Amino acid sequence: MKLTSARKDYGIYGFMVVVFLAGTIAFFVRYGTSEIWYTLLMVAFLLVSLYFFTCTLRFRVMWDDDGIHIRQNWKPEVHYTWDDFEQMYIKDQCIMLHLNGRRYGFSQGCPNAMELIEFLEQKFSVLKTAGNFNNEIGLPLTVFQIQKEHEVAVLEMGISDFQEMNRLAKIAQPDICVLTNIGQCHLENLGDRDGVRKAKTEMFAHRRPGASIILNGDDDKLSEIATVHAASFSKQDGTTVVPYSDSTHDETSAASAVGKSGDTTPIFFGKDPHNAFYADEIQSLGLKGTSCKIHTPAGDFTVIISIPGAHMVYNALAGTAVGIELGLTLDEIKTGIEALQPVAGRNHMIETEHLTILDDCYNANPVSMKASLDVLSTALTRKVAILGDMFELGTKELLLHREVGTYAAEKKLDLLCCIGTLSKAMADGASEFSAQNDTKICYFETKNDFLNAVSSIIKEHDTILVKASHGMAFEE
């Protein structure tokens, strides 16, 4: 294995330093400092030389047969052997990594589920993903931030196509795998919810022996997974097939050939008491959150989830299951859940003197749109939804937008504002149903059109939901 071009960068920058320093000396010898512009030109040459010199001291990542070498600014070089990286265990919702004898954890999927798993801070030193560093570029950058003091890292991983999770999981194997739901997302590439399940479960093929798999038992697609077998195999086209058995059939014909000693029975969570982790006595507190009683094999506890929305109960259950797997006590888990605070753009409530804003503009799909509308419907003031296009929904995108519009009208909102080309279908769906109630429907082709009209349609003390796919840039 050869060094990357990063080493070549050193040579290029060094060459530029030599060139500009030579130019500076040549000017000095030829012209001296007799003219002011000569002096200024030499200073400019020196500054450019200094710039290229500092370039050689900035962050560099190189790899060779010995492993990975990381150098950042003037810090000492850090070296990880390939044996270190063979001990990385990547999961869908919770990834564990053992590096130099220390344990690190990573999470992916629903952002609020990721935040809930942060109550691991009650026992571990935690690193988490910053911003939207959740893809095949952001994930390695976050991993490289892990320091010796970190014991758990909460890492969000995003996928939108087949084999993306497989590529991430090939870095290493997971020892805890969590899936919170199979939603209607990235259907443009994945086709349908069965495709979403297939893509997300690619990581099962790379889990460690004895790994735990934690699934939403109330989800119709996930609840079908009865056993995850010990091995995977590659098809002729290079794709990886994960053999698992569901309640009606084997996912692959090769499943029966896999030794049972490495099979894994998932741990299920949900509201149904048949799940190992379940919740009851669920009571909505409106925009203040939800209270519920969580039952676990280790005991029960009552908790208040501060982020509003019934879907947050599932996220709390997933986090509880992870916490139990990692040895947290029920008191530590309860304290962590109740201390949870949402992040900007993700079900974040902003209260001002004049308005209450539900900032959920980080991303959107039909399932999350409906969940956010459920939250908005609990508001005690005038209810306003400002919704934008949902991307990557495939051939059914207009139908799915129309369904969200109808759902919004069913919630008897006071005002629904639909923004974007695809959201015209959302407005049409809402208009067809709104005849049965007093919901006012407004459609705007662009954000600028909406902003020009916003002062005339928003009223004092409104509660406003703002949500769309990230590509709509509603955070602006």
PDB file of N, CA and C in Angstrom, residues 390-468:
ATOM      1  N   MET A 390     -40.123  17.625   0.137  1.00  0.00           N
ATOM      2  CA  MET A 390     -39.397  16.449   0.630  1.00  0.00           C
ATOM      3  C   MET A 390     -38.751  15.789  -0.581  1.00  0.00           C
ATOM      4  N   PHE A 391     -37.441  15.607  -0.541  1.00  0.00           N
ATOM      5  CA  PHE A 391     -36.710  15.105  -1.691  1.00  0.00           C
ATOM      6  C   PHE A 391     -36.455  13.593  -1.609  1.00  0.00           C
ATOM      7  N   GLU A 392     -36.025  13.022  -2.741  1.00  0.00           N
ATOM      8  CA  GLU A 392     -35.603  11.623  -2.845  1.00  0.00           C
ATOM      9  C   GLU A 392     -36.710  10.648  -2.460  1.00  0.00           C
ATOM     10  N   LEU A 393     -37.931  10.926  -2.920  1.00  0.00           N
ATOM     11  CA  LEU A 393     -39.050  10.039  -2.619  1.00  0.00           C
ATOM     12  C   LEU A 393     -39.451   9.173  -3.809  1.00  0.00           C
ATOM     13  N   GLY A 394     -38.734   9.273  -4.908  1.00  0.00           N
ATOM     14  CA  GLY A 394     -38.982   8.384  -6.033  1.00  0.00           C
ATOM     15  C   GLY A 394     -40.224   8.727  -6.823  1.00  0.00           C
ATOM     16  N   THR A 395     -40.777   7.719  -7.470  1.00  0.00           N
ATOM     17  CA  THR A 395     -41.893   7.939  -8.399  1.00  0.00           C
ATOM     18  C   THR A 395     -43.190   8.326  -7.696  1.00  0.00           C
ATOM     19  N   LYS A 396     -43.287   8.068  -6.399  1.00  0.00           N
ATOM     20  CA  LYS A 396     -44.506   8.390  -5.653  1.00  0.00           C
ATOM     21  C   LYS A 396     -44.401   9.720  -4.912  1.00  0.00           C
ATOM     22  N   GLU A 397     -43.460  10.560  -5.293  1.00  0.00           N
ATOM     23  CA  GLU A 397     -43.209  11.784  -4.529  1.00  0.00           C
ATOM     24  C   GLU A 397     -44.437  12.695  -4.457  1.00  0.00           C
ATOM     25  N   LEU A 398     -45.167  12.845  -5.556  1.00  0.00           N
ATOM     26  CA  LEU A 398     -46.334  13.729  -5.540  1.00  0.00           C
ATOM     27  C   LEU A 398     -47.441  13.147  -4.668  1.00  0.00           C
ATOM     28  N   LEU A 399     -47.650  11.822  -4.763  1.00  0.00           N
ATOM     29  CA  LEU A 399     -48.656  11.177  -3.916  1.00  0.00           C
ATOM     30  C   LEU A 399     -48.314  11.329  -2.446  1.00  0.00           C
ATOM     31  N   LEU A 400     -47.045  11.154  -2.091  1.00  0.00           N
ATOM     32  CA  LEU A 400     -46.631  11.263  -0.690  1.00  0.00           C
ATOM     33  C   LEU A 400     -46.766  12.691  -0.187  1.00  0.00           C
ATOM     34  N   HIS A 401     -46.484  13.682  -1.028  1.00  0.00           N
ATOM     35  CA  HIS A 401     -46.703  15.075  -0.634  1.00  0.00           C
ATOM     36  C   HIS A 401     -48.191  15.345  -0.413  1.00  0.00           C
ATOM     37  N   ARG A 402     -49.020  14.803  -1.304  1.00  0.00           N
ATOM     38  CA  ARG A 402     -50.471  14.989  -1.163  1.00  0.00           C
ATOM     39  C   ARG A 402     -50.967  14.372   0.150  1.00  0.00           C
ATOM     40  N   GLU A 403     -50.441  13.199   0.493  1.00  0.00           N
ATOM     41  CA  GLU A 403     -50.857  12.544   1.736  1.00  0.00           C
ATOM     42  C   GLU A 403     -50.489  13.385   2.959  1.00  0.00           C
ATOM     43  N   VAL A 404     -49.306  14.007   2.947  1.00  0.00           N
ATOM     44  CA  VAL A 404     -48.911  14.868   4.058  1.00  0.00           C
ATOM     45  C   VAL A 404     -49.841  16.074   4.155  1.00  0.00           C
ATOM     46  N   GLY A 405     -50.220  16.646   3.008  1.00  0.00           N
ATOM     47  CA  GLY A 405     -51.157  17.768   3.016  1.00  0.00           C
ATOM     48  C   GLY A 405     -52.497  17.389   3.601  1.00  0.00           C
ATOM     49  N   THR A 406     -52.992  16.226   3.212  1.00  0.00           N
ATOM     50  CA  THR A 406     -54.262  15.747   3.761  1.00  0.00           C
ATOM     51  C   THR A 406     -54.157  15.538   5.269  1.00  0.00           C
ATOM     52  N   TYR A 407     -53.035  14.962   5.691  1.00  0.00           N
ATOM     53  CA  TYR A 407     -52.823  14.712   7.120  1.00  0.00           C
ATOM     54  C   TYR A 407     -52.782  16.028   7.896  1.00  0.00           C
ATOM     55  N   ALA A 408     -52.133  17.040   7.323  1.00  0.00           N
ATOM     56  CA  ALA A 408     -52.067  18.344   7.986  1.00  0.00           C
ATOM     57  C   ALA A 408     -53.454  18.941   8.158  1.00  0.00           C
ATOM     58  N   ALA A 409     -54.287  18.811   7.121  1.00  0.00           N
ATOM     59  CA  ALA A 409     -55.642  19.345   7.210  1.00  0.00           C
ATOM     60  C   ALA A 409     -56.472  18.578   8.245  1.00  0.00           C
ATOM     61  N   GLU A 410     -56.242  17.276   8.339  1.00  0.00           N
ATOM     62  CA  GLU A 410     -56.961  16.466   9.328  1.00  0.00           C
ATOM     63  C   GLU A 410     -56.656  16.914  10.749  1.00  0.00           C
ATOM     64  N   LYS A 411     -55.475  17.494  10.951  1.00  0.00           N
ATOM     65  CA  LYS A 411     -55.072  17.949  12.284  1.00  0.00           C
ATOM     66  C   LYS A 411     -55.723  19.277  12.666  1.00  0.00           C
ATOM     67  N   LYS A 412     -56.544  19.819  11.769  1.00  0.00           N
ATOM     68  CA  LYS A 412     -57.302  21.049  12.031  1.00  0.00           C
ATOM     69  C   LYS A 412     -56.383  22.214  12.407  1.00  0.00           C
ATOM     70  N   LEU A 413     -55.321  22.363  11.609  1.00  0.00           N
ATOM     71  CA  LEU A 413     -54.441  23.510  11.818  1.00  0.00           C
ATOM     72  C   LEU A 413     -55.168  24.782  11.424  1.00  0.00           C
ATOM     73  N   ASP A 414     -54.682  25.895  11.931  1.00  0.00           N
ATOM     74  CA  ASP A 414     -55.266  27.178  11.546  1.00  0.00           C
ATOM     75  C   ASP A 414     -54.727  27.651  10.204  1.00  0.00           C
ATOM     76  N   LEU A 415     -53.446  27.363   9.934  1.00  0.00           N
ATOM     77  CA  LEU A 415     -52.827  27.815   8.685  1.00  0.00           C
ATOM     78  C   LEU A 415     -51.771  26.809   8.240  1.00  0.00           C
ATOM     79  N   LEU A 416     -51.813  26.453   6.951  1.00  0.00           N
ATOM     80  CA  LEU A 416     -50.797  25.590   6.351  1.00  0.00           C
ATOM     81  C   LEU A 416     -50.181  26.331   5.177  1.00  0.00           C
ATOM     82  N   CYS A 417     -48.866  26.569   5.254  1.00  0.00           N
ATOM     83  CA  CYS A 417     -48.124  27.218   4.178  1.00  0.00           C
ATOM     84  C   CYS A 417     -47.229  26.170   3.515  1.00  0.00           C
ATOM     85  N   CYS A 418     -47.418  25.954   2.222  1.00  0.00           N
ATOM     86  CA  CYS A 418     -46.640  24.967   1.473  1.00  0.00           C
ATOM     87  C   CYS A 418     -45.713  25.703   0.509  1.00  0.00           C
ATOM     88  N   ILE A 419     -44.402  25.356   0.566  1.00  0.00           N
ATOM     89  CA  ILE A 419     -43.404  26.087  -0.220  1.00  0.00           C
ATOM     90  C   ILE A 419     -42.605  25.101  -1.068  1.00  0.00           C
ATOM     91  N   GLY A 420     -42.509  25.395  -2.368  1.00  0.00           N
ATOM     92  CA  GLY A 420     -41.702  24.573  -3.259  1.00  0.00           C
ATOM     93  C   GLY A 420     -42.525  23.913  -4.353  1.00  0.00           C
ATOM     94  N   THR A 421     -41.851  23.466  -5.380  1.00  0.00           N
ATOM     95  CA  THR A 421     -42.527  22.871  -6.537  1.00  0.00           C
ATOM     96  C   THR A 421     -43.315  21.619  -6.159  1.00  0.00           C
ATOM     97  N   LEU A 422     -42.690  20.713  -5.413  1.00  0.00           N
ATOM     98  CA  LEU A 422     -43.362  19.475  -5.030  1.00  0.00           C
ATOM     99  C   LEU A 422     -44.493  19.724  -4.035  1.00  0.00           C
ATOM    100  N   SER A 423     -44.366  20.780  -3.261  1.00  0.00           N
ATOM    101  CA  SER A 423     -45.357  21.065  -2.220  1.00  0.00           C
ATOM    102  C   SER A 423     -46.676  21.578  -2.781  1.00  0.00           C
ATOM    103  N   LYS A 424     -46.729  21.826  -4.077  1.00  0.00           N
ATOM    104  CA  LYS A 424     -48.019  22.151  -4.696  1.00  0.00           C
ATOM    105  C   LYS A 424     -48.984  20.991  -4.504  1.00  0.00           C
ATOM    106  N   ALA A 425     -48.462  19.752  -4.610  1.00  0.00           N
ATOM    107  CA  ALA A 425     -49.294  18.576  -4.368  1.00  0.00           C
ATOM    108  C   ALA A 425     -49.734  18.517  -2.912  1.00  0.00           C
ATOM    109  N   MET A 426     -48.885  18.957  -2.000  1.00  0.00           N
ATOM    110  CA  MET A 426     -49.230  19.002  -0.577  1.00  0.00           C
ATOM    111  C   MET A 426     -50.391  19.968  -0.350  1.00  0.00           C
ATOM    112  N   ALA A 427     -50.305  21.141  -0.965  1.00  0.00           N
ATOM    113  CA  ALA A 427     -51.371  22.129  -0.833  1.00  0.00           C
ATOM    114  C   ALA A 427     -52.673  21.612  -1.438  1.00  0.00           C
ATOM    115  N   ASP A 428     -52.568  20.916  -2.572  1.00  0.00           N
ATOM    116  CA  ASP A 428     -53.778  20.377  -3.207  1.00  0.00           C
ATOM    117  C   ASP A 428     -54.443  19.333  -2.318  1.00  0.00           C
ATOM    118  N   GLY A 429     -53.634  18.456  -1.721  1.00  0.00           N
ATOM    119  CA  GLY A 429     -54.186  17.441  -0.836  1.00  0.00           C
ATOM    120  C   GLY A 429     -54.871  18.051   0.372  1.00  0.00           C
ATOM    121  N   ALA A 430     -54.257  19.105   0.927  1.00  0.00           N
ATOM    122  CA  ALA A 430     -54.856  19.778   2.082  1.00  0.00           C
ATOM    123  C   ALA A 430     -56.144  20.498   1.688  1.00  0.00           C
ATOM    124  N   SER A 431     -56.161  21.099   0.508  1.00  0.00           N
ATOM    125  CA  SER A 431     -57.336  21.855   0.061  1.00  0.00           C
ATOM    126  C   SER A 431     -58.540  20.938  -0.109  1.00  0.00           C
ATOM    127  N   GLU A 432     -58.309  19.710  -0.594  1.00  0.00           N
ATOM    128  CA  GLU A 432     -59.408  18.774  -0.783  1.00  0.00           C
ATOM    129  C   GLU A 432     -60.076  18.398   0.534  1.00  0.00           C
ATOM    130  N   PHE A 433     -59.278  18.353   1.608  1.00  0.00           N
ATOM    131  CA  PHE A 433     -59.821  17.967   2.911  1.00  0.00           C
ATOM    132  C   PHE A 433     -60.272  19.169   3.729  1.00  0.00           C
ATOM    133  N   SER A 434     -59.662  20.324   3.501  1.00  0.00           N
ATOM    134  CA  SER A 434     -59.905  21.490   4.357  1.00  0.00           C
ATOM    135  C   SER A 434     -61.326  22.010   4.263  1.00  0.00           C
ATOM    136  N   ALA A 435     -62.069  21.572   3.253  1.00  0.00           N
ATOM    137  CA  ALA A 435     -63.462  21.986   3.162  1.00  0.00           C
ATOM    138  C   ALA A 435     -64.257  21.512   4.374  1.00  0.00           C
ATOM    139  N   GLN A 436     -63.714  20.467   5.053  1.00  0.00           N
ATOM    140  CA  GLN A 436     -64.402  19.923   6.222  1.00  0.00           C
ATOM    141  C   GLN A 436     -64.023  20.652   7.514  1.00  0.00           C
ATOM    142  N   ASN A 437     -63.059  21.554   7.444  1.00  0.00           N
ATOM    143  CA  ASN A 437     -62.695  22.342   8.623  1.00  0.00           C
ATOM    144  C   ASN A 437     -62.282  23.748   8.178  1.00  0.00           C
ATOM    145  N   ASP A 438     -61.719  24.502   9.073  1.00  0.00           N
ATOM    146  CA  ASP A 438     -61.412  25.907   8.785  1.00  0.00           C
ATOM    147  C   ASP A 438     -59.934  26.150   8.499  1.00  0.00           C
ATOM    148  N   THR A 439     -59.178  25.112   8.141  1.00  0.00           N
ATOM    149  CA  THR A 439     -57.762  25.294   7.858  1.00  0.00           C
ATOM    150  C   THR A 439     -57.571  26.165   6.620  1.00  0.00           C
ATOM    151  N   LYS A 440     -56.759  27.203   6.739  1.00  0.00           N
ATOM    152  CA  LYS A 440     -56.447  28.076   5.596  1.00  0.00           C
ATOM    153  C   LYS A 440     -55.191  27.537   4.908  1.00  0.00           C
ATOM    154  N   ILE A 441     -55.238  27.415   3.591  1.00  0.00           N
ATOM    155  CA  ILE A 441     -54.126  26.850   2.832  1.00  0.00           C
ATOM    156  C   ILE A 441     -53.491  27.943   1.976  1.00  0.00           C
ATOM    157  N   CYS A 442     -52.159  28.074   2.064  1.00  0.00           N
ATOM    158  CA  CYS A 442     -51.422  29.021   1.230  1.00  0.00           C
ATOM    159  C   CYS A 442     -50.294  28.279   0.522  1.00  0.00           C
ATOM    160  N   TYR A 443     -50.147  28.551  -0.779  1.00  0.00           N
ATOM    161  CA  TYR A 443     -49.054  27.927  -1.531  1.00  0.00           C
ATOM    162  C   TYR A 443     -48.122  28.997  -2.072  1.00  0.00           C
ATOM    163  N   PHE A 444     -46.802  28.744  -1.926  1.00  0.00           N
ATOM    164  CA  PHE A 444     -45.778  29.657  -2.429  1.00  0.00           C
ATOM    165  C   PHE A 444     -44.765  28.843  -3.224  1.00  0.00           C
ATOM    166  N   GLU A 445     -44.453  29.304  -4.417  1.00  0.00           N
ATOM    167  CA  GLU A 445     -43.521  28.559  -5.265  1.00  0.00           C
ATOM    168  C   GLU A 445     -42.100  28.615  -4.738  1.00  0.00           C
ATOM    169  N   THR A 446     -41.721  29.741  -4.126  1.00  0.00           N
ATOM    170  CA  THR A 446     -40.369  29.909  -3.610  1.00  0.00           C
ATOM    171  C   THR A 446     -40.384  30.446  -2.190  1.00  0.00           C
ATOM    172  N   LYS A 447     -39.251  30.346  -1.522  1.00  0.00           N
ATOM    173  CA  LYS A 447     -39.129  30.907  -0.176  1.00  0.00           C
ATOM    174  C   LYS A 447     -39.280  32.421  -0.198  1.00  0.00           C
ATOM    175  N   ASN A 448     -38.754  33.066  -1.219  1.00  0.00           N
ATOM    176  CA  ASN A 448     -38.871  34.530  -1.312  1.00  0.00           C
ATOM    177  C   ASN A 448     -40.325  34.966  -1.416  1.00  0.00           C
ATOM    178  N   ASP A 449     -41.123  34.204  -2.153  1.00  0.00           N
ATOM    179  CA  ASP A 449     -42.554  34.532  -2.242  1.00  0.00           C
ATOM    180  C   ASP A 449     -43.194  34.466  -0.865  1.00  0.00           C
ATOM    181  N   PHE A 450     -42.826  33.439  -0.089  1.00  0.00           N
ATOM    182  CA  PHE A 450     -43.379  33.321   1.260  1.00  0.00           C
ATOM    183  C   PHE A 450     -42.917  34.469   2.148  1.00  0.00           C
ATOM    184  N   LEU A 451     -41.626  34.790   2.095  1.00  0.00           N
ATOM    185  CA  LEU A 451     -41.086  35.839   2.954  1.00  0.00           C
ATOM    186  C   LEU A 451     -41.721  37.195   2.651  1.00  0.00           C
ATOM    187  N   ASN A 452     -42.083  37.413   1.401  1.00  0.00           N
ATOM    188  CA  ASN A 452     -42.740  38.673   1.048  1.00  0.00           C
ATOM    189  C   ASN A 452     -44.147  38.774   1.629  1.00  0.00           C
ATOM    190  N   ALA A 453     -44.750  37.620   1.921  1.00  0.00           N
ATOM    191  CA  ALA A 453     -46.129  37.618   2.415  1.00  0.00           C
ATOM    192  C   ALA A 453     -46.238  37.292   3.895  1.00  0.00           C
ATOM    193  N   VAL A 454     -45.120  36.922   4.526  1.00  0.00           N
ATOM    194  CA  VAL A 454     -45.193  36.376   5.876  1.00  0.00           C
ATOM    195  C   VAL A 454     -45.779  37.347   6.887  1.00  0.00           C
ATOM    196  N   SER A 455     -45.499  38.616   6.753  1.00  0.00           N
ATOM    197  CA  SER A 455     -45.982  39.587   7.750  1.00  0.00           C
ATOM    198  C   SER A 455     -47.497  39.709   7.759  1.00  0.00           C
ATOM    199  N   SER A 456     -48.131  39.337   6.650  1.00  0.00           N
ATOM    200  CA  SER A 456     -49.586  39.484   6.572  1.00  0.00           C
ATOM    201  C   SER A 456     -50.326  38.212   6.986  1.00  0.00           C
ATOM    202  N   ILE A 457     -49.615  37.104   7.151  1.00  0.00           N
ATOM    203  CA  ILE A 457     -50.306  35.852   7.468  1.00  0.00           C
ATOM    204  C   ILE A 457     -49.954  35.298   8.851  1.00  0.00           C
ATOM    205  N   ILE A 458     -48.837  35.703   9.427  1.00  0.00           N
ATOM    206  CA  ILE A 458     -48.452  35.259  10.770  1.00  0.00           C
ATOM    207  C   ILE A 458     -48.987  36.253  11.790  1.00  0.00           C
ATOM    208  N   LYS A 459     -49.531  35.720  12.886  1.00  0.00           N
ATOM    209  CA  LYS A 459     -50.127  36.579  13.907  1.00  0.00           C
ATOM    210  C   LYS A 459     -49.374  36.434  15.235  1.00  0.00           C
ATOM    211  N   GLU A 460     -49.620  37.387  16.100  1.00  0.00           N
ATOM    212  CA  GLU A 460     -49.020  37.398  17.435  1.00  0.00           C
ATOM    213  C   GLU A 460     -49.376  36.119  18.188  1.00  0.00           C
ATOM    214  N   HIS A 461     -48.363  35.530  18.836  1.00  0.00           N
ATOM    215  CA  HIS A 461     -48.502  34.348  19.696  1.00  0.00           C
ATOM    216  C   HIS A 461     -48.786  33.058  18.918  1.00  0.00           C
ATOM    217  N   ASP A 462     -48.583  33.039  17.615  1.00  0.00           N
ATOM    218  CA  ASP A 462     -48.724  31.802  16.841  1.00  0.00           C
ATOM    219  C   ASP A 462     -47.697  30.770  17.290  1.00  0.00           C
ATOM    220  N   THR A 463     -48.075  29.488  17.200  1.00  0.00           N
ATOM    221  CA  THR A 463     -47.113  28.393  17.317  1.00  0.00           C
ATOM    222  C   THR A 463     -46.848  27.880  15.904  1.00  0.00           C
ATOM    223  N   ILE A 464     -45.581  27.930  15.481  1.00  0.00           N
ATOM    224  CA  ILE A 464     -45.245  27.718  14.072  1.00  0.00           C
ATOM    225  C   ILE A 464     -44.281  26.546  13.926  1.00  0.00           C
ATOM    226  N   LEU A 465     -44.661  25.566  13.124  1.00  0.00           N
ATOM    227  CA  LEU A 465     -43.776  24.452  12.758  1.00  0.00           C
ATOM    228  C   LEU A 465     -43.083  24.785  11.442  1.00  0.00           C
ATOM    229  N   VAL A 466     -41.754  24.632  11.405  1.00  0.00           N
ATOM    230  CA  VAL A 466     -40.978  24.867  10.185  1.00  0.00           C
ATOM    231  C   VAL A 466     -40.253  23.567   9.835  1.00  0.00           C
ATOM    232  N   LYS A 467     -40.588  22.984   8.655  1.00  0.00           N
ATOM    233  CA  LYS A 467     -40.005  21.679   8.335  1.00  0.00           C
ATOM    234  C   LYS A 467     -39.963  21.464   6.825  1.00  0.00           C
ATOM    235  N   ALA A 468     -38.851  20.916   6.354  1.00  0.00           N
ATOM    236  CA  ALA A 468     -38.665  20.565   4.947  1.00  0.00           C
ATOM    237  C   ALA A 468     -37.391  19.736   4.832  1.00  0.00           C
TER     238      ALA A 468
END
